[in-house]
Amino acid sequence: GEKMNLESHERLNKSIIDMCQSIRTGKRPVYTVSSEDVLANFKRLADDLGLTPEVVAWVYFKKHTDAILSYIKHPDKRGTDPEGIAGRFADAINYLLIMYSITEENAPVRTML
């Protein structure tokens, strides 16, 4: 295949990050359930199931990583995922960000921000 130069790589990264932001903006009202807490849905589901919000977010994350693994392992079935592989990567990134937010809320870590 063709080599990925730095310019193409950066353009691709910007594209997926833009997709992540678009998905987060679109789904936020569903996750917050009319709350100001962007983690409200994960906390509510955790309470309902006797789990932690991290575990709930992990289950959602795993759904997307399983789809990515299937894409990698079964090239003959590529193009059959209704969400598309880019959407799976974007959702996986978003769930990593959600899990990071949950862990920061629970035990703030000093970062370079």
XYZ file of N, CA and C in Angstrom:
339
model
N 0.810 -1.203 0.000
C 0.000 0.000 0.000
C 0.846 1.257 0.000
N 0.179 2.349 -0.106
C 0.832 3.657 -0.134
C 1.306 4.025 1.269
N 2.464 4.702 1.335
C 3.001 5.109 2.628
C 2.246 6.325 3.150
N 2.115 6.375 4.473
C 1.424 7.489 5.127
C 2.451 8.544 5.487
N 2.427 9.675 4.779
C 3.354 10.745 5.130
C 2.772 11.564 6.283
N 3.594 12.421 6.852
C 3.194 13.193 8.029
C 1.969 14.050 7.756
N 1.915 14.685 6.603
C 0.774 15.549 6.269
C -0.523 14.748 6.209
N -0.491 13.602 5.564
C -1.681 12.740 5.494
C -2.077 12.238 6.874
N -1.083 11.876 7.663
C -1.328 11.386 9.020
C -2.007 12.468 9.868
N -1.489 13.677 9.815
C -2.073 14.780 10.591
C -3.488 15.104 10.117
N -3.704 15.077 8.812
C -5.042 15.337 8.261
C -6.028 14.259 8.727
N -5.582 13.013 8.711
C -6.413 11.898 9.153
C -6.736 12.028 10.641
N -5.729 12.365 11.454
C -5.949 12.556 12.892
C -6.943 13.676 13.158
N -6.804 14.791 12.449
C -7.738 15.903 12.621
C -9.159 15.477 12.249
N -9.270 14.689 11.199
C -10.576 14.212 10.748
C -11.255 13.368 11.824
N -10.520 12.442 12.439
C -11.130 11.572 13.456
C -11.435 12.358 14.725
N -10.588 13.311 15.094
C -10.852 14.136 16.277
C -12.091 15.009 16.037
N -12.227 15.537 14.826
C -13.433 16.303 14.479
C -14.674 15.420 14.569
N -14.553 14.172 14.100
C -15.671 13.235 14.184
C -16.009 12.948 15.645
N -14.988 12.773 16.493
C -15.217 12.550 17.926
C -16.028 13.698 18.518
N -15.625 14.917 18.217
C -16.306 16.101 18.752
C -17.750 16.160 18.273
N -17.962 15.870 17.016
C -19.312 15.888 16.450
C -20.204 14.847 17.132
N -19.677 13.662 17.347
C -20.429 12.595 18.020
C -20.738 13.001 19.456
N -19.731 13.532 20.173
C -19.946 13.949 21.572
C -21.023 15.021 21.660
N -20.975 15.980 20.780
C -21.955 17.064 20.789
C -23.352 16.519 20.518
N -23.451 15.583 19.589
C -24.748 15.009 19.245
C -25.323 14.111 20.317
N -24.464 13.352 21.000
C -24.941 12.378 21.985
C -25.044 12.939 23.404
N -24.426 14.075 23.645
C -24.389 14.611 25.016
C -25.774 14.719 25.655
N -26.804 15.234 24.946
C -28.126 15.310 25.593
C -28.661 13.954 26.041
N -28.333 12.894 25.313
C -28.773 11.546 25.687
C -28.045 11.083 26.942
N -26.739 11.360 27.002
C -25.938 10.922 28.138
C -26.243 11.700 29.409
N -26.570 12.970 29.274
C -26.757 13.789 30.466
C -28.152 13.659 31.056
N -29.121 13.172 30.291
C -30.483 12.964 30.765
C -30.995 14.217 31.488
N -30.974 15.330 30.801
C -31.457 16.621 31.322
C -30.729 17.053 32.595
N -29.486 16.657 32.737
C -28.675 17.029 33.882
C -27.483 17.841 33.385
N -26.910 18.611 34.264
C -25.682 19.315 33.890
C -24.476 18.376 33.956
N -24.646 17.225 34.594
C -23.569 16.249 34.750
C -23.428 15.434 33.467
N -22.335 15.634 32.754
C -22.149 14.912 31.495
C -21.953 13.412 31.707
N -21.751 13.002 32.948
C -21.575 11.583 33.260
C -22.834 10.960 33.855
N -23.933 11.697 33.849
C -25.169 11.266 34.524
C -25.653 9.891 34.065
N -25.633 9.633 32.769
C -26.133 8.364 32.261
C -25.313 7.195 32.791
N -24.007 7.355 32.842
C -23.142 6.281 33.311
C -23.349 6.027 34.803
N -23.583 7.080 35.559
C -23.849 6.951 36.999
C -25.205 6.297 37.243
N -26.204 6.692 36.467
C -27.542 6.116 36.627
C -27.531 4.629 36.297
N -26.912 4.268 35.182
C -26.830 2.853 34.813
C -26.026 2.058 35.838
N -24.961 2.653 36.349
C -24.152 1.984 37.373
C -24.995 1.702 38.609
N -25.776 2.692 39.041
C -26.656 2.491 40.199
C -27.684 1.399 39.921
N -28.286 1.432 38.732
C -29.306 0.438 38.361
C -28.755 -0.982 38.378
N -27.482 -1.129 37.982
C -26.900 -2.458 37.816
C -25.969 -2.884 38.949
N -25.767 -2.007 39.934
C -24.854 -2.324 41.021
C -23.403 -2.375 40.568
N -23.069 -1.518 39.618
C -21.707 -1.451 39.073
C -21.140 -0.069 39.338
N -19.958 0.180 38.833
C -19.385 1.520 38.893
C -19.559 2.179 37.531
N -19.551 3.514 37.486
C -19.644 4.197 36.191
C -18.504 3.800 35.245
N -17.306 3.532 35.812
C -16.185 3.106 34.976
C -16.493 1.799 34.251
N -17.102 0.862 34.960
C -17.425 -0.434 34.354
C -18.471 -0.254 33.253
N -19.460 0.573 33.500
C -20.488 0.827 32.487
C -19.837 1.416 31.233
N -18.986 2.421 31.403
C -18.302 3.028 30.262
C -17.412 1.999 29.560
N -16.768 1.127 30.352
C -15.910 0.093 29.765
C -16.702 -0.837 28.862
N -17.917 -1.206 29.265
C -18.751 -2.093 28.449
C -19.055 -1.442 27.099
N -19.408 -0.176 27.128
C -19.663 0.541 25.874
C -18.391 0.611 25.026
N -17.269 0.932 25.650
C -15.980 0.998 24.966
C -15.650 -0.344 24.313
N -15.842 -1.425 25.072
C -15.505 -2.772 24.594
C -16.323 -3.152 23.376
N -17.568 -2.705 23.317
C -18.417 -2.975 22.150
C -17.732 -2.444 20.883
N -17.157 -1.269 20.980
C -16.516 -0.663 19.813
C -15.163 -1.303 19.519
N -14.398 -1.655 20.561
C -13.113 -2.309 20.298
C -13.330 -3.711 19.734
N -14.408 -4.378 20.140
C -14.735 -5.679 19.556
C -15.043 -5.535 18.069
N -15.770 -4.475 17.709
C -16.080 -4.224 16.299
C -14.805 -3.908 15.511
N -13.883 -3.163 16.132
C -12.613 -2.851 15.470
C -11.808 -4.132 15.268
N -11.758 -4.987 16.292
C -11.041 -6.247 16.173
C -11.646 -7.116 15.072
N -12.950 -7.154 14.992
C -13.620 -7.921 13.945
C -13.247 -7.386 12.563
N -13.180 -6.066 12.445
C -12.779 -5.423 11.189
C -11.360 -5.860 10.802
N -10.475 -5.900 11.781
C -9.084 -6.274 11.529
C -8.979 -7.760 11.155
N -9.710 -8.614 11.877
C -9.604 -10.058 11.685
C -10.356 -10.574 10.463
N -11.362 -9.827 10.016
C -12.216 -10.313 8.923
C -12.308 -9.287 7.791
N -11.209 -9.128 7.039
C -11.218 -8.131 5.969
C -12.299 -8.373 4.908
N -12.728 -9.633 4.780
C -13.769 -9.962 3.801
C -15.131 -9.376 4.181
N -15.307 -9.001 5.446
C -16.600 -8.471 5.904
C -16.580 -6.956 6.081
N -15.485 -6.320 5.679
C -15.389 -4.869 5.822
C -16.473 -4.201 4.986
N -17.005 -3.127 5.539
C -18.060 -2.404 4.843
C -19.452 -2.850 5.252
N -19.536 -3.870 6.135
C -20.855 -4.359 6.550
C -21.316 -3.750 7.874
N -20.430 -3.044 8.563
C -20.770 -2.422 9.848
C -21.558 -1.140 9.582
N -22.803 -1.076 10.070
C -23.610 0.119 9.807
C -23.013 1.406 10.381
N -22.207 1.299 11.447
C -21.591 2.486 12.038
C -20.333 2.906 11.291
N -19.749 2.003 10.506
C -18.521 2.313 9.785
C -17.327 2.277 10.723
N -16.183 1.924 10.193
C -15.004 1.756 11.039
C -14.541 3.081 11.641
N -14.646 4.169 10.900
C -14.242 5.473 11.444
C -15.103 5.820 12.656
N -16.391 5.544 12.576
C -17.291 5.802 13.698
C -16.947 4.958 14.914
N -16.505 3.725 14.675
C -16.102 2.846 15.788
C -14.867 3.399 16.489
N -13.886 3.850 15.692
C -12.691 4.438 16.299
C -13.056 5.711 17.058
N -13.900 6.547 16.473
C -14.297 7.796 17.131
C -15.034 7.508 18.432
N -15.951 6.544 18.417
C -16.670 6.200 19.644
C -15.728 5.627 20.695
N -14.789 4.783 20.277
C -13.821 4.218 21.231
C -13.007 5.334 21.892
N -12.568 6.293 21.102
C -11.835 7.440 21.652
C -12.707 8.196 22.641
N -13.966 8.412 22.278
C -14.875 9.143 23.171
C -15.092 8.400 24.484
N -15.207 7.084 24.436
C -15.378 6.334 25.685
C -14.114 6.368 26.532
N -12.947 6.412 25.909
C -11.714 6.604 26.678
C -11.753 7.954 27.392
N -12.219 8.983 26.702
C -12.322 10.311 27.318
C -13.330 10.313 28.463
N -14.435 9.588 28.292
C -15.448 9.490 29.353
C -14.855 8.775 30.563
N -14.159 7.658 30.327
C -13.559 6.927 31.444
C -12.510 7.782 32.156
N -11.776 8.556 31.393
C -10.799 9.464 31.993
C -11.506 10.495 32.867
N -12.614 11.043 32.374
C -13.379 12.020 33.159
C -13.892 11.408 34.456
N -14.377 10.168 34.371
C -14.880 9.487 35.571
C -13.755 9.314 36.585
N -12.593 8.863 36.133
C -11.498 8.644 37.070
C -10.999 9.957 37.651
N -10.985 11.017 36.856
C -10.570 12.335 37.355
C -11.561 12.859 38.390
N -12.845 12.638 38.149
C -13.860 13.090 39.098
C -13.735 12.331 40.420
N -13.413 11.050 40.332
C -13.311 10.207 41.529
C -12.029 10.457 42.321
N -10.939 10.680 41.635
C -9.633 10.861 42.298
C -8.784 11.771 41.425
N -8.956 13.073 41.568
C -8.237 13.993 40.679
C -6.735 13.740 40.673
N -6.214 13.710 39.473
C -4.782 13.535 39.270
C -4.239 14.871 38.743
N -3.135 15.284 39.278
C -2.528 16.527 38.805
C -1.929 16.305 37.442
N -2.423 17.025 36.469
C -1.911 16.905 35.107
C -1.237 18.199 34.706
N -0.720 18.221 33.525
C -0.017 19.398 33.031
C -0.978 20.394 32.389
N -2.270 20.199 32.534
C -3.257 21.093 31.898
C -3.258 22.465 32.527
